[in-house]
PDB file of C-alpha atoms in Angstrom:
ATOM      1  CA  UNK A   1      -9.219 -29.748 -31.235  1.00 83.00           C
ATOM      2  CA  UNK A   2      -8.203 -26.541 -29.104  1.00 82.00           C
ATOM      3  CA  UNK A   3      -4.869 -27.336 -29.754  1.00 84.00           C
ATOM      4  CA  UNK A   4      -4.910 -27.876 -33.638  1.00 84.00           C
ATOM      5  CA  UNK A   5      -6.381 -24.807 -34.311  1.00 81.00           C
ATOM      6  CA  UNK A   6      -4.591 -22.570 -32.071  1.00 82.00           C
ATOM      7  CA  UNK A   7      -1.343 -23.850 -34.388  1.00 82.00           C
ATOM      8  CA  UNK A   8      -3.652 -23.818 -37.368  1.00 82.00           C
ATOM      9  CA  UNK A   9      -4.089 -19.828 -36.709  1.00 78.00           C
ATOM     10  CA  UNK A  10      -0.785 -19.087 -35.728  1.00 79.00           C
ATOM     11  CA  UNK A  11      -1.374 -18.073 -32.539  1.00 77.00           C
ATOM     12  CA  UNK A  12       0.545 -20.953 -30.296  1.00 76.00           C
ATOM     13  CA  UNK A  13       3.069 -17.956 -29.732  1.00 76.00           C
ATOM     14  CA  UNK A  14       1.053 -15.461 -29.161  1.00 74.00           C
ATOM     15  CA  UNK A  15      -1.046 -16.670 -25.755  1.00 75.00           C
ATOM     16  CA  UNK A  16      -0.045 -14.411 -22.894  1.00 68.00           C
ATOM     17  CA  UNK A  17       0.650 -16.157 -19.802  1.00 64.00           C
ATOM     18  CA  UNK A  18      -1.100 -14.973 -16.523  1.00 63.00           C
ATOM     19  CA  UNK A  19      -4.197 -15.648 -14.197  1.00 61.00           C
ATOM     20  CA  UNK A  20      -7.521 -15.488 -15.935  1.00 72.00           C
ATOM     21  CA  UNK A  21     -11.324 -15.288 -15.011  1.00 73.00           C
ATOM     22  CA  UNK A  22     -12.795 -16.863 -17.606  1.00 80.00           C
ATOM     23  CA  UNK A  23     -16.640 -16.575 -18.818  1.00 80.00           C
ATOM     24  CA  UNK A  24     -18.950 -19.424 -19.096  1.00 82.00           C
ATOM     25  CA  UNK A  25     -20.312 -20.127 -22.206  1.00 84.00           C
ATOM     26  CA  UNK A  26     -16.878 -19.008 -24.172  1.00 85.00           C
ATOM     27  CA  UNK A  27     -16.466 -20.192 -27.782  1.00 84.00           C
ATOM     28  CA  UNK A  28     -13.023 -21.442 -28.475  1.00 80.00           C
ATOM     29  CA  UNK A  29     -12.399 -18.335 -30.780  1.00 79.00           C
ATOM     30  CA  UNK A  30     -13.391 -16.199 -27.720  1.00 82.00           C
ATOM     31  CA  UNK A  31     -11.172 -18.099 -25.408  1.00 84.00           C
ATOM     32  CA  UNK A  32      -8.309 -17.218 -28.015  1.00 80.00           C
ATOM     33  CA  UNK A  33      -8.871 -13.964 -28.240  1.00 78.00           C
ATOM     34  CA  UNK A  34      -9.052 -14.223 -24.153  1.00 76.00           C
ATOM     35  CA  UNK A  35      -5.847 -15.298 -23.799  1.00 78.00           C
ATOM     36  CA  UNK A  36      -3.985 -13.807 -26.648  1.00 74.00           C
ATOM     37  CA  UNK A  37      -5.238 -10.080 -26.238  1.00 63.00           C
ATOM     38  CA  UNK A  38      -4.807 -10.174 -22.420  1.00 57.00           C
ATOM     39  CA  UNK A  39      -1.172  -9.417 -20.127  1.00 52.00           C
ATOM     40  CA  UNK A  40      -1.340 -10.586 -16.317  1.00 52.00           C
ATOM     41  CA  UNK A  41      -4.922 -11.948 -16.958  1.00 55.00           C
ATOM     42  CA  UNK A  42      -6.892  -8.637 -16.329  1.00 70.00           C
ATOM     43  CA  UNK A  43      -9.568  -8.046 -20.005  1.00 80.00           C
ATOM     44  CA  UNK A  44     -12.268  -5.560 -20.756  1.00 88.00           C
ATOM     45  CA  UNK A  45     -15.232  -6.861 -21.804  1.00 90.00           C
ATOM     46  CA  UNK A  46     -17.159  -5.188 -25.188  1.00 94.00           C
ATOM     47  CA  UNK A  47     -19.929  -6.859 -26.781  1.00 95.00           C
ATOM     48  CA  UNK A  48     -21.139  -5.428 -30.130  1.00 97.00           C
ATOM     49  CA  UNK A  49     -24.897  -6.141 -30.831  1.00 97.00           C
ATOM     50  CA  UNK A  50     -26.067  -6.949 -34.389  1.00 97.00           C
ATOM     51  CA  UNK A  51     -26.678  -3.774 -36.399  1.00 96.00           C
ATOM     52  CA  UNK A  52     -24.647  -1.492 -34.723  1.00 97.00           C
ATOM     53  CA  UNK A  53     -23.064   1.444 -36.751  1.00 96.00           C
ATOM     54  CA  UNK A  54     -18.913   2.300 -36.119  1.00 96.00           C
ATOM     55  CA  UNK A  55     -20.146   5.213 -34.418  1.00 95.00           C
ATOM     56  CA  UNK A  56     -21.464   3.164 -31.726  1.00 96.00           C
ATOM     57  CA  UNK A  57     -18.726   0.504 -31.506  1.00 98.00           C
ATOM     58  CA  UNK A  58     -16.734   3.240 -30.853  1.00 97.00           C
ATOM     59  CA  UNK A  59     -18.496   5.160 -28.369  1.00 97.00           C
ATOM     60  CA  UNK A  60     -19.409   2.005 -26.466  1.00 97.00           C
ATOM     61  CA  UNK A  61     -15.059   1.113 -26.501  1.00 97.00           C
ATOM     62  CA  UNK A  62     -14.984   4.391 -25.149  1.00 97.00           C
ATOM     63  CA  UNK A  63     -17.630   3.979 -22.332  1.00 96.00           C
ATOM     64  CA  UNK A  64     -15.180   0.869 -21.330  1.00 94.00           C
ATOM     65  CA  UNK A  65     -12.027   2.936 -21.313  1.00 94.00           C
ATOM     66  CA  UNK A  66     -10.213   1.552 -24.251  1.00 95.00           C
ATOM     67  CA  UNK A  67      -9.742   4.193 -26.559  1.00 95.00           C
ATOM     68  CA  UNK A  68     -11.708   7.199 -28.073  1.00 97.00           C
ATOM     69  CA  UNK A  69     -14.762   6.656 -30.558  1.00 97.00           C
ATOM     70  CA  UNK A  70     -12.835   9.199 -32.697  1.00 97.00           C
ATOM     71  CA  UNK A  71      -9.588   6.931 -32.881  1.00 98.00           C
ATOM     72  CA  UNK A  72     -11.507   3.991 -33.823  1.00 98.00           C
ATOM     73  CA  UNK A  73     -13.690   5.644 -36.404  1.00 97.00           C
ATOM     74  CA  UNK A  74     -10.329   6.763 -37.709  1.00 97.00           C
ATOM     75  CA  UNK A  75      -8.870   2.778 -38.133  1.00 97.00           C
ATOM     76  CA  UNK A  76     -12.348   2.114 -39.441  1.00 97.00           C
ATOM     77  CA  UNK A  77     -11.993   4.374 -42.068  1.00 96.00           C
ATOM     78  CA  UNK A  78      -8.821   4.814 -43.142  1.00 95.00           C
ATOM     79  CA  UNK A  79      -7.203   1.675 -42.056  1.00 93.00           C
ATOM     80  CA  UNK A  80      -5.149  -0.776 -44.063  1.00 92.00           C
ATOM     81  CA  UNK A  81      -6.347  -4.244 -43.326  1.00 93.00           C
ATOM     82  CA  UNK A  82      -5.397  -7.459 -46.185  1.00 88.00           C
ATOM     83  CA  UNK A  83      -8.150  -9.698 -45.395  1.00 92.00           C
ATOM     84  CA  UNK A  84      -9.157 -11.834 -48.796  1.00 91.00           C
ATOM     85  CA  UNK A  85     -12.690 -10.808 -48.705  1.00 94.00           C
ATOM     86  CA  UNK A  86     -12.073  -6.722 -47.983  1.00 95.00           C
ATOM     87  CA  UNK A  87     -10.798  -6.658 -52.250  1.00 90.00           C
ATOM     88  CA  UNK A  88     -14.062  -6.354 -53.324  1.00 87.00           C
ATOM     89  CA  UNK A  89     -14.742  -3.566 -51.751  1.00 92.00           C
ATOM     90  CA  UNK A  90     -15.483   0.175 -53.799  1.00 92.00           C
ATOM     91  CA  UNK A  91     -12.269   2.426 -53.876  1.00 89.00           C
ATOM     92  CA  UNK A  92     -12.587   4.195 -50.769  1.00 89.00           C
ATOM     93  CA  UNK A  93     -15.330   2.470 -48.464  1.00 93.00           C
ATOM     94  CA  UNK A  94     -14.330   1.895 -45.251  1.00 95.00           C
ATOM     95  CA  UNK A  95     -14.958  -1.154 -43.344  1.00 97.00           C
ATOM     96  CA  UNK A  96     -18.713  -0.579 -42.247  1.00 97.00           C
ATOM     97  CA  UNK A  97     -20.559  -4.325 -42.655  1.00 97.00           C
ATOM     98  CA  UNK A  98     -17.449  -6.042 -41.884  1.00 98.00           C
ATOM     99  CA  UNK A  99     -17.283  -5.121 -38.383  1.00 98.00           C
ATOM    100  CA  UNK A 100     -18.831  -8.057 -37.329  1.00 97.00           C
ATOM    101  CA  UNK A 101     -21.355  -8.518 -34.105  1.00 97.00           C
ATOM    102  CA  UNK A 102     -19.200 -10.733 -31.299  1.00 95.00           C
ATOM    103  CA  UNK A 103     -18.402 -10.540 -27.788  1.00 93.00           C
ATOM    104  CA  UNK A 104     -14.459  -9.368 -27.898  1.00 92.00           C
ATOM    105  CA  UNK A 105     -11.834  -9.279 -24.506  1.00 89.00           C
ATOM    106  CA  UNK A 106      -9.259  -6.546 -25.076  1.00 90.00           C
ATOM    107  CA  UNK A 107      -6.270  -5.581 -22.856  1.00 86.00           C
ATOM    108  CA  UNK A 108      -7.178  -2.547 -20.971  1.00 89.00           C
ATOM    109  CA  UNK A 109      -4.395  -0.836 -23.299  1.00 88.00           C
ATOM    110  CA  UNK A 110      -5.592  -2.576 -26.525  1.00 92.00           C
ATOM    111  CA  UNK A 111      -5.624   0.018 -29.852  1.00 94.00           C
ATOM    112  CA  UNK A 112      -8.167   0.947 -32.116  1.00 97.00           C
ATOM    113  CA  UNK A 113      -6.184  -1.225 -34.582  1.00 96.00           C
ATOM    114  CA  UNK A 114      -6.645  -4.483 -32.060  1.00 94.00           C
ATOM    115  CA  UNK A 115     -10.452  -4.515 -31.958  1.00 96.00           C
ATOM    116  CA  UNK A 116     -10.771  -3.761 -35.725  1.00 97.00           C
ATOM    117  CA  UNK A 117      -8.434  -6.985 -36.517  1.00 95.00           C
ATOM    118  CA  UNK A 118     -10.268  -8.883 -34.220  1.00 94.00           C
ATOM    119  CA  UNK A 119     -13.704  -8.069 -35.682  1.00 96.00           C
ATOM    120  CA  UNK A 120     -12.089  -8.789 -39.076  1.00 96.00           C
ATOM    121  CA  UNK A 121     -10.994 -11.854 -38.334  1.00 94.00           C
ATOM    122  CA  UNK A 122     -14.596 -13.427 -36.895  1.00 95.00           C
ATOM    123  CA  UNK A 123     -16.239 -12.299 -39.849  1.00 96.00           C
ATOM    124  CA  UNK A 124     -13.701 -13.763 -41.791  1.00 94.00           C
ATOM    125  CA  UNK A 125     -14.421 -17.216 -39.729  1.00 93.00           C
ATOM    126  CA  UNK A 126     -17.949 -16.680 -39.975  1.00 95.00           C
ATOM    127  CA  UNK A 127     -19.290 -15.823 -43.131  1.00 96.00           C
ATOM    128  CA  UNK A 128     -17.346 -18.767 -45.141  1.00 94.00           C
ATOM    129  CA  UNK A 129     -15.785 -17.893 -48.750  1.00 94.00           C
ATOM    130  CA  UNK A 130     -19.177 -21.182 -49.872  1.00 94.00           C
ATOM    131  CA  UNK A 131     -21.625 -18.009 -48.136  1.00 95.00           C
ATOM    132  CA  UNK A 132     -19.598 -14.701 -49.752  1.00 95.00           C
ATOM    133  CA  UNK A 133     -20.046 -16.738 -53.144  1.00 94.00           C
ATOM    134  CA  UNK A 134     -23.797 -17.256 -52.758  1.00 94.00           C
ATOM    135  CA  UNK A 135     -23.681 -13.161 -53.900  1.00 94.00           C
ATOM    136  CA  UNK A 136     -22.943 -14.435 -57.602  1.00 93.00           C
ATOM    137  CA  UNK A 137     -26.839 -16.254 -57.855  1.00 91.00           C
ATOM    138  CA  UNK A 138     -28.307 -12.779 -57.550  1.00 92.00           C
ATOM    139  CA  UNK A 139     -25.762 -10.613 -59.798  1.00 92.00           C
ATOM    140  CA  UNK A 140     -24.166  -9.193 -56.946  1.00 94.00           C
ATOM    141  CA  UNK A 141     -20.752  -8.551 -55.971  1.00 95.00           C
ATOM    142  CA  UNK A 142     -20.584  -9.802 -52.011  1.00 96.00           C
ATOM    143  CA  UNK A 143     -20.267  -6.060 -50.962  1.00 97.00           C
ATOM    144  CA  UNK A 144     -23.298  -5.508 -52.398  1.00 97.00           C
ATOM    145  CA  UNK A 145     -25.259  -8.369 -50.637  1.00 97.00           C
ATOM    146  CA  UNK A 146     -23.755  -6.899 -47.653  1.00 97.00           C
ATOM    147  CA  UNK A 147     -25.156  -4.009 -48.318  1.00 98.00           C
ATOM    148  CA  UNK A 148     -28.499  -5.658 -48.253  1.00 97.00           C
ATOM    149  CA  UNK A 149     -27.732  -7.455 -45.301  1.00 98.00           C
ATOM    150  CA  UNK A 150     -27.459  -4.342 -43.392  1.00 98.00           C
ATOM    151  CA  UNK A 151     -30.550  -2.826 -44.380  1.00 97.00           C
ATOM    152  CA  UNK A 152     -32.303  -6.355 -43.636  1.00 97.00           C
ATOM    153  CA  UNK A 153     -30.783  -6.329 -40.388  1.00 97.00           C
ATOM    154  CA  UNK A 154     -32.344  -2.714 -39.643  1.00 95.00           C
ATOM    155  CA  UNK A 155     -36.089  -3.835 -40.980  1.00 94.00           C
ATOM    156  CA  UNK A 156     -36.253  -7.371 -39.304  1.00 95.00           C
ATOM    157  CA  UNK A 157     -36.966  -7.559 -35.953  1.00 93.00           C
ATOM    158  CA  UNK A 158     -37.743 -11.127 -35.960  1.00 96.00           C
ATOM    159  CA  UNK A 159     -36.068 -14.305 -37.518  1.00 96.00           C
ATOM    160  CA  UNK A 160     -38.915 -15.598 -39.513  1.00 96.00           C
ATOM    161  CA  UNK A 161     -39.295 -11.909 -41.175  1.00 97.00           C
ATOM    162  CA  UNK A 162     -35.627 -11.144 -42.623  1.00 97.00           C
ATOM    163  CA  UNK A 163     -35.544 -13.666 -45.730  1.00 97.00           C
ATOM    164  CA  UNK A 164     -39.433 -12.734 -46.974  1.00 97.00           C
ATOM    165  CA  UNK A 165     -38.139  -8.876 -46.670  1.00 97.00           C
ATOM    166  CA  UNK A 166     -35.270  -9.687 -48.522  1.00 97.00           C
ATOM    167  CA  UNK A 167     -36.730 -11.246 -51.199  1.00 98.00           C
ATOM    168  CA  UNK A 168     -39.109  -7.970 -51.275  1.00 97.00           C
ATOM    169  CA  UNK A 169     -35.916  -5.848 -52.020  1.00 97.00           C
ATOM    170  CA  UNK A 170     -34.715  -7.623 -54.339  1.00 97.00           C
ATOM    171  CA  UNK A 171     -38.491  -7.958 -56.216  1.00 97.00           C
ATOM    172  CA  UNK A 172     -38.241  -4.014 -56.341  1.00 97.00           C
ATOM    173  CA  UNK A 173     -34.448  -4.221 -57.821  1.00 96.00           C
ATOM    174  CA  UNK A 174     -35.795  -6.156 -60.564  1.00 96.00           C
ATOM    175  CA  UNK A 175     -38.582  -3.834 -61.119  1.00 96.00           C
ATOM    176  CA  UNK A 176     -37.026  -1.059 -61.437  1.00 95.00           C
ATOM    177  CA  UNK A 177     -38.573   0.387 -58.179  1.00 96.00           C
ATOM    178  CA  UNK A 178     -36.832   2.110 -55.406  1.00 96.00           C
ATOM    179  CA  UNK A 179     -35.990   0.585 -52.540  1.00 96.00           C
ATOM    180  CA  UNK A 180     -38.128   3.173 -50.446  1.00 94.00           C
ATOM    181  CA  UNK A 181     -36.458   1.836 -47.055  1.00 94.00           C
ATOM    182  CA  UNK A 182     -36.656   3.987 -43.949  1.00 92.00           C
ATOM    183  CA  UNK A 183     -33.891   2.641 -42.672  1.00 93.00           C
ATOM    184  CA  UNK A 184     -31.427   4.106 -45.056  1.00 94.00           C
ATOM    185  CA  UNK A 185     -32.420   7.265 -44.974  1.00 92.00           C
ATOM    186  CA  UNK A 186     -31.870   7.689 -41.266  1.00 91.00           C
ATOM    187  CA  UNK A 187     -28.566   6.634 -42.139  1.00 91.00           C
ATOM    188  CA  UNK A 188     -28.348   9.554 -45.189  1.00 89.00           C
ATOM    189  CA  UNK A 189     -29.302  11.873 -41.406  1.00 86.00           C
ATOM    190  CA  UNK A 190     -26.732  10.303 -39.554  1.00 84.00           C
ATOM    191  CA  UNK A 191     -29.207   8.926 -37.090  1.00 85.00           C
ATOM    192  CA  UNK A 192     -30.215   5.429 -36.131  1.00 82.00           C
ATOM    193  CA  UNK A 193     -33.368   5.564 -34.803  1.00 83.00           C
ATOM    194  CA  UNK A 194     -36.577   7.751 -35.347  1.00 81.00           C
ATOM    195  CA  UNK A 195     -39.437   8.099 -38.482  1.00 84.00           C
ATOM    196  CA  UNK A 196     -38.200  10.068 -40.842  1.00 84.00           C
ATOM    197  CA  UNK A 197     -40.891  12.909 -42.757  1.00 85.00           C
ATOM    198  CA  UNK A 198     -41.839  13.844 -45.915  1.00 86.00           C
ATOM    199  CA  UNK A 199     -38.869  16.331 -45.777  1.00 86.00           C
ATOM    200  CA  UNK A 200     -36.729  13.971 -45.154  1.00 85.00           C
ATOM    201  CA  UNK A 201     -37.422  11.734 -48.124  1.00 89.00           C
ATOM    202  CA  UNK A 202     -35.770  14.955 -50.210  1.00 88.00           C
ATOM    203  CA  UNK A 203     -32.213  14.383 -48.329  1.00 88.00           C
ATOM    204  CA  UNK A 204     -29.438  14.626 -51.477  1.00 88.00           C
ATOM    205  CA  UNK A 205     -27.660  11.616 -50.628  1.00 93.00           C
ATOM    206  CA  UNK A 206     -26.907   8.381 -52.216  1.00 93.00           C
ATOM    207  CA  UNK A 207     -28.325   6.440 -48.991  1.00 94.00           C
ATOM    208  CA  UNK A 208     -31.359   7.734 -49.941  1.00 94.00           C
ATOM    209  CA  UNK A 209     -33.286   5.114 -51.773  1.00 95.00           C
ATOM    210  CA  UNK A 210     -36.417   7.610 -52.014  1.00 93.00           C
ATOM    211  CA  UNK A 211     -34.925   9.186 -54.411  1.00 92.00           C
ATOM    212  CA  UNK A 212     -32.729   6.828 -55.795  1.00 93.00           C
ATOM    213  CA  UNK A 213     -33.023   3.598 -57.486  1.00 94.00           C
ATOM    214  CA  UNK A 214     -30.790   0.869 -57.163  1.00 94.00           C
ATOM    215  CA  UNK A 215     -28.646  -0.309 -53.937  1.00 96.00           C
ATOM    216  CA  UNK A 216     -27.067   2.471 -51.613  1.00 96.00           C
ATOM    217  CA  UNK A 217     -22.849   2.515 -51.903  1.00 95.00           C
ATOM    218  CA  UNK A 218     -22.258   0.421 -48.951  1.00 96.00           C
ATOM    219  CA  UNK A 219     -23.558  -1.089 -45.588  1.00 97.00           C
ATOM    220  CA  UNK A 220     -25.824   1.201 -43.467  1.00 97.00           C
ATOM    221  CA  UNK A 221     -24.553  -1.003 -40.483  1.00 97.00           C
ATOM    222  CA  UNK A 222     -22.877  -4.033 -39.265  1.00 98.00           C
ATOM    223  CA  UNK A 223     -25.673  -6.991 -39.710  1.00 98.00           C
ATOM    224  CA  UNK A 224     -24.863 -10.390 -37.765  1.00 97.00           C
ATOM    225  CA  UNK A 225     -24.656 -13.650 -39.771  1.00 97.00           C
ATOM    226  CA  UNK A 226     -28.428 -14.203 -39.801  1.00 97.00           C
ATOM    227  CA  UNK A 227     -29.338 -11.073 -41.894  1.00 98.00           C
ATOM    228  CA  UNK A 228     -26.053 -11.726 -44.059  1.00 98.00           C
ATOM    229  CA  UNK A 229     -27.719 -15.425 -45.002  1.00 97.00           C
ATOM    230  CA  UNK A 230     -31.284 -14.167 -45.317  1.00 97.00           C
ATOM    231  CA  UNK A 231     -29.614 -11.423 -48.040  1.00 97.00           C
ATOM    232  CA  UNK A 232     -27.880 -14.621 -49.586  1.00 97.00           C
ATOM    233  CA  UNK A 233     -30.723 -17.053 -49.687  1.00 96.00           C
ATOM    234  CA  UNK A 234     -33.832 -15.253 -49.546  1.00 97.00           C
ATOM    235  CA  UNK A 235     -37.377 -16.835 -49.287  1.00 96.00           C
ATOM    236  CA  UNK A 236     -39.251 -16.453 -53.117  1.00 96.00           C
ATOM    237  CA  UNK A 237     -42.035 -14.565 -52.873  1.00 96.00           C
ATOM    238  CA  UNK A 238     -43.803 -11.758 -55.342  1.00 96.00           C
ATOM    239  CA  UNK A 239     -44.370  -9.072 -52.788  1.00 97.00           C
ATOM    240  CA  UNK A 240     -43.316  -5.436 -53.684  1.00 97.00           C
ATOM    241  CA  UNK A 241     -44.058  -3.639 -50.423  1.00 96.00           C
ATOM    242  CA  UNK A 242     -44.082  -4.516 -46.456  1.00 95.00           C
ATOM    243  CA  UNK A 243     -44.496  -2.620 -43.592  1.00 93.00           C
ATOM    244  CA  UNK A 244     -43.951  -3.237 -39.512  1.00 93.00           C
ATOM    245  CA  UNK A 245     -46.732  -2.956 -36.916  1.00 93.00           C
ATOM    246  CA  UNK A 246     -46.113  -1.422 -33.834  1.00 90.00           C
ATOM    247  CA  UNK A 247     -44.922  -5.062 -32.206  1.00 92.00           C
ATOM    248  CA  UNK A 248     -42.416  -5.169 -35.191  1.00 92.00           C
ATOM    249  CA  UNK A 249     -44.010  -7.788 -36.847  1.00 95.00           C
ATOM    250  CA  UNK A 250     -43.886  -7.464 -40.989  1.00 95.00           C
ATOM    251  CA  UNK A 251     -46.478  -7.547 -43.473  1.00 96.00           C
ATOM    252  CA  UNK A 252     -46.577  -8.193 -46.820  1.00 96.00           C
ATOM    253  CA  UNK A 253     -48.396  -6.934 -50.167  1.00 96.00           C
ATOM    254  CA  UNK A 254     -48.240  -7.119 -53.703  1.00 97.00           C
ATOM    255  CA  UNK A 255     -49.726  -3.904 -54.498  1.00 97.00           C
ATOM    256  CA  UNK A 256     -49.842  -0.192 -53.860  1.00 95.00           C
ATOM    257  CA  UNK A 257     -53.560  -0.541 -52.719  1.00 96.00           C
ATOM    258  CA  UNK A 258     -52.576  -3.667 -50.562  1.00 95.00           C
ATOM    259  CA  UNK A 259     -49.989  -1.678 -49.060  1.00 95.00           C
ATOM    260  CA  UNK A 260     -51.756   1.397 -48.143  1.00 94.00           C
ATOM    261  CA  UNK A 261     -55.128  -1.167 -46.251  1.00 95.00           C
ATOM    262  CA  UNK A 262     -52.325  -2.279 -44.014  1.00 94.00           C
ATOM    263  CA  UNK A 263     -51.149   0.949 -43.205  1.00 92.00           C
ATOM    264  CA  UNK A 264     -54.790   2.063 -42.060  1.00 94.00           C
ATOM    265  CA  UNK A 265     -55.368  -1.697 -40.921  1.00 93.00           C
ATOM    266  CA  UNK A 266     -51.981  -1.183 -38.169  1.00 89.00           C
ATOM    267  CA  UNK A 267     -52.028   2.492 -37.686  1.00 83.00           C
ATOM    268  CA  UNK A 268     -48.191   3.035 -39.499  1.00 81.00           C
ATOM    269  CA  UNK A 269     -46.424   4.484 -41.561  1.00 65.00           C
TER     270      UNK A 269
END
């Protein structure tokens, strides 16, 4: 099975001979990417967590001596990459939400360019073309339920919470309601952490969804496969508001007055 899809991805060329210390507990994709990214056997080792912004990819590549944060933002940006499901992207977004979360082994001279491919190519292994068409059942365009995914992936800090949250956004997109999501406006303040104030909420930016209705432009982060199928198959509910306790646990409510009891009932915000 190794074999067949090593020729299958066109890689049977392309894996560099050499001693290797190999991981336990490698996929077969990570094994590849082992052996093809790797001269004389020696690898750095970068894992990127779920929900991690470019910023942070790239300052953690850095921390590992591959290359500078700015380079990579650069490729991230204004790189030219063909992958199928990258077309439906907005004329000028860059490639924030497709970065996706993976452990990746880079030669200690590896470019910007070789991490971004690589990241590329898992999501493109991962979330299937019979997943990215699952966007269609909600009248979204798979960027947009990316989008989502990102913010879900920012709310939700457990499993059992990210497909009832979705279903809250997209209860408020039918309503006509904001999103209201905390999450997004750190991102409008180029932060990723921290509770934003009243001031805050007044931020002109389209990541704002305080102000404004509707989904932001793009992905406020790269979200790992389970936020990306809770945005895709959310669990029906008619809630219209949540909110996290202090153990990150969500709530739910249906109305305004619902909402505010368990914001005095948990002592948030």
């Amino acid at each position: 099975a190794f074999e067949l899809y090593v020729r299958w991805s066109g890689l049977a060329d392309k894996l560099q001979a050499g001693t290797y210390r190999v991981p336990a507990g490698l996929t077969e994709v990570q094994l590849i990417q082992l052996l093809e990214r790797n001269t004389g056997g020696t690898s750095v080792t970068l894992t990127v967590p779920e929900g991690w912004t470019p910023g942070q990819i790239g300052r953690a590549a850095e921390s590992k001596g591959l290359f500078s944060a700015a380079a990579y933002l650069d490729v991230v940006q204004h790189g030219t990459f063909s992958d199928a499901f990258l077309a439906g992207r907005p004329a000028g977004a860059d490639l924030t939400g497709y970065l996706f979360p993976d452990t990746y082994y880079l030669a200690p001279d590896a470019k910007p360019a070789d991490l971004v491919q690589l990241q590329l190519r898992r999501f493109g292994e991962v979330v299937t073309p019979e997943l990215r068409a699952r966007a269609q059942v909600h009248g979204l365009t798979f960027h947009q339920a990316l989008t989502m995914a990102s913010i879900i992936e920012r709310e939700a800090a457990f499993a059992e919470d990210r497909a009832p949250i979705a279903q809250v956004f997209y209860n408020r997109l039918a309503a006509g309601m904001p999103l209201q999501d905390d999450a997004t406006l750190l991102f409008a303040k180029g932060v990723t952490s921290g509770i934003p104030t009243d001031a805050d909420k007044q931020v002109n930016s389209p990541y704002n969804t305080y102000l404004h209705t509707g989904l932001p432009p793009g992905p406020i982060c790269n979200p790992g496969l389970a936020a990306i199928q809770a945005a895709l198959n959310p669990t029906p509910n008619d809630y219209l508001y949540f909110i996290t306790d202090n153990a990150g646990h969500a709530h739910f409510a249906r109305t305004l007055a619902e909402h505010e009891a368990l914001i005095a009932r948990y002592g948030v915000h």
